[in-house]
Amino acid sequence: MRMPVILALVLALLAALALSAAACSAPTTIYFYNWGEYIAENTIADFEKANPGIKVSMKTFDSNEALYQTLESTSFDVIVPSDYMVARLIKEGKLYKPDMAAIPNNAKYNDPRLKAVAFDPDPAVSSQMFDYAVPYLFCTVGLIYSTADVPAPASDEPADVWAPLFDPKYKDRIGMYDSMRESIGVALNVLGLSLNTVDPAELAKAKDMLIAQKDDVRPIYGIDELKDKYVSGELAAGVAWAGDYVMCLDKLEEAGKDAGQLGFALPKGTNFFVDFLAIPKNAKHPAEAQVFIDYLCRPEVSLADSEYAGYSTPNLEAQKSLPEEIRSNPALYPDDAAIASLEVYYSSDEIDEKYSAIWESVMAH
Ligand code: SPD
């Protein structure tokens, strides 16, 4: 028997209403592009529970340059560039200027001392960084080494600290980051040069050093995958963000091994960096991105992320809950004088082009 027309119309209307109600209540998904192993395991699930209207889909990258490349073709809502990449993205007009009133936990808890660091030679760019981006975690760069294989450096002179990385005695057992600023930075630091030099003769020396290292030492290039190789003893030494060293200590503890197996040394004039949370200009959901960033600035969340990743939290309230041996470690929480003695990376067209060319030559060698 045929359904009366009026009944069919009513049923169709009800179905349409049900569909649109479902669509209205469907959560918004924000796309989060983060470093690998850089957020506590529960943070995203806890955020989604606290904010049922927002889902977070995370993808990871392992260098600022990879992040930059991907941004060319993909839209994300929240990204985690380091300081010099924030400056580059601001200069290129690629960041959205968030409503900081919607991210109150940043002003409430984040250490205002970071604003005093000159992250760009142009003070106008440096000061704008805090209008566009919110500090997430920070750290320093140093030498990680197996205390059984490598003697502690004789001093904090860069040539002493980085010596094992160029010593053929450790052939096939040296880790280098597959990240141009860190690896070129090691060579420049050994040579007593600025980590931002654009002098062709100085850069040529750094390039030669990295090429000779490739021939003589055959380093393993990687990022997160290096950590297990330090923990297992496969690698004798390498360049490491201090946070990665802390994660290695956690891994040693989990494996029931002695934390004294690994040492860390900070050379004079090495890199100090801050990784920021930022919203790209082509983000589809900037309002929800701000809600997520504000959540990441909560003291208990920042503490959990810092403890998981091993990197330092800028959240002053979270810092109060840190164990004393972490809070007083100058590689993790350098004081003002120590920060001033370290160097941040800068970005400029000249730096970006020259350093990329060196890195391509080293990798292609
Ligand atoms: N698990 C890797 C975490 C890397 C953190 N960022 C390092 C940025 C150095 N400029």
PDB file of N, CA and C and ligand atoms in Angstrom, residues 35-38 64 82 182 224 227 241 273 275 311, ligand 1:
ATOM      1  N   TRP A  35      56.221  18.193  17.373  1.00  0.00           N
ATOM      2  CA  TRP A  35      57.428  17.368  17.346  1.00  0.00           C
ATOM      3  C   TRP A  35      57.066  15.966  17.855  1.00  0.00           C
ATOM      4  N   GLY A  36      57.836  14.966  17.448  1.00  0.00           N
ATOM      5  CA  GLY A  36      57.620  13.611  17.964  1.00  0.00           C
ATOM      6  C   GLY A  36      57.951  13.554  19.456  1.00  0.00           C
ATOM      7  N   GLU A  37      57.228  12.705  20.190  1.00  0.00           N
ATOM      8  CA  GLU A  37      57.494  12.462  21.620  1.00  0.00           C
ATOM      9  C   GLU A  37      57.548  13.776  22.399  1.00  0.00           C
ATOM     10  N   TYR A  38      56.557  14.646  22.160  1.00  0.00           N
ATOM     11  CA  TYR A  38      56.633  15.997  22.713  1.00  0.00           C
ATOM     12  C   TYR A  38      55.341  16.422  23.403  1.00  0.00           C
ATOM     13  N   ASN A  64      62.462  21.808  12.206  1.00  0.00           N
ATOM     14  CA  ASN A  64      61.758  23.042  11.853  1.00  0.00           C
ATOM     15  C   ASN A  64      61.625  23.185  10.346  1.00  0.00           C
ATOM     16  N   SER A  82      60.103  26.294  16.515  1.00  0.00           N
ATOM     17  CA  SER A  82      61.075  26.900  17.437  1.00  0.00           C
ATOM     18  C   SER A  82      61.127  28.402  17.155  1.00  0.00           C
ATOM     19  N   GLU A 182      71.222  22.373  14.225  1.00  0.00           N
ATOM     20  CA  GLU A 182      71.939  21.734  15.322  1.00  0.00           C
ATOM     21  C   GLU A 182      73.293  21.203  14.861  1.00  0.00           C
ATOM     22  N   ASP A 224      64.460  11.305  17.089  1.00  0.00           N
ATOM     23  CA  ASP A 224      63.986  10.559  18.262  1.00  0.00           C
ATOM     24  C   ASP A 224      64.537   9.144  18.338  1.00  0.00           C
ATOM     25  N   LYS A 227      67.583   8.114  20.657  1.00  0.00           N
ATOM     26  CA  LYS A 227      67.544   7.957  22.121  1.00  0.00           C
ATOM     27  C   LYS A 227      67.748   6.500  22.557  1.00  0.00           C
ATOM     28  N   TRP A 241      69.498  17.614  22.422  1.00  0.00           N
ATOM     29  CA  TRP A 241      68.733  18.580  23.201  1.00  0.00           C
ATOM     30  C   TRP A 241      68.686  18.021  24.622  1.00  0.00           C
ATOM     31  N   PHE A 273      66.970  27.435  23.177  1.00  0.00           N
ATOM     32  CA  PHE A 273      65.795  27.601  22.300  1.00  0.00           C
ATOM     33  C   PHE A 273      64.489  27.480  23.063  1.00  0.00           C
ATOM     34  N   ASP A 275      60.475  26.426  22.062  1.00  0.00           N
ATOM     35  CA  ASP A 275      59.480  25.982  21.079  1.00  0.00           C
ATOM     36  C   ASP A 275      58.143  26.621  21.458  1.00  0.00           C
ATOM     37  N   TYR A 311      61.683  18.066  28.479  1.00  0.00           N
ATOM     38  CA  TYR A 311      62.059  19.466  28.197  1.00  0.00           C
ATOM     39  C   TYR A 311      61.508  20.375  29.295  1.00  0.00           C
TER      40      TYR A 311
HETATM   41  N1  SPD B   1      61.354  14.796  20.573  1.00  0.00           N
HETATM   42  C1  SPD B   1      61.945  15.889  19.896  1.00  0.00           C
HETATM   43  C2  SPD B   1      61.658  17.175  20.567  1.00  0.00           C
HETATM   44  C3  SPD B   1      62.314  18.306  19.878  1.00  0.00           C
HETATM   45  C4  SPD B   1      62.071  19.597  20.508  1.00  0.00           C
HETATM   46  N2  SPD B   1      62.412  20.716  19.723  1.00  0.00           N
HETATM   47  C5  SPD B   1      63.748  20.987  19.461  1.00  0.00           C
HETATM   48  C6  SPD B   1      63.917  22.304  18.772  1.00  0.00           C
HETATM   49  C7  SPD B   1      65.310  22.737  18.638  1.00  0.00           C
HETATM   50  N3  SPD B   1      65.478  24.007  18.014  1.00  0.00           N
END
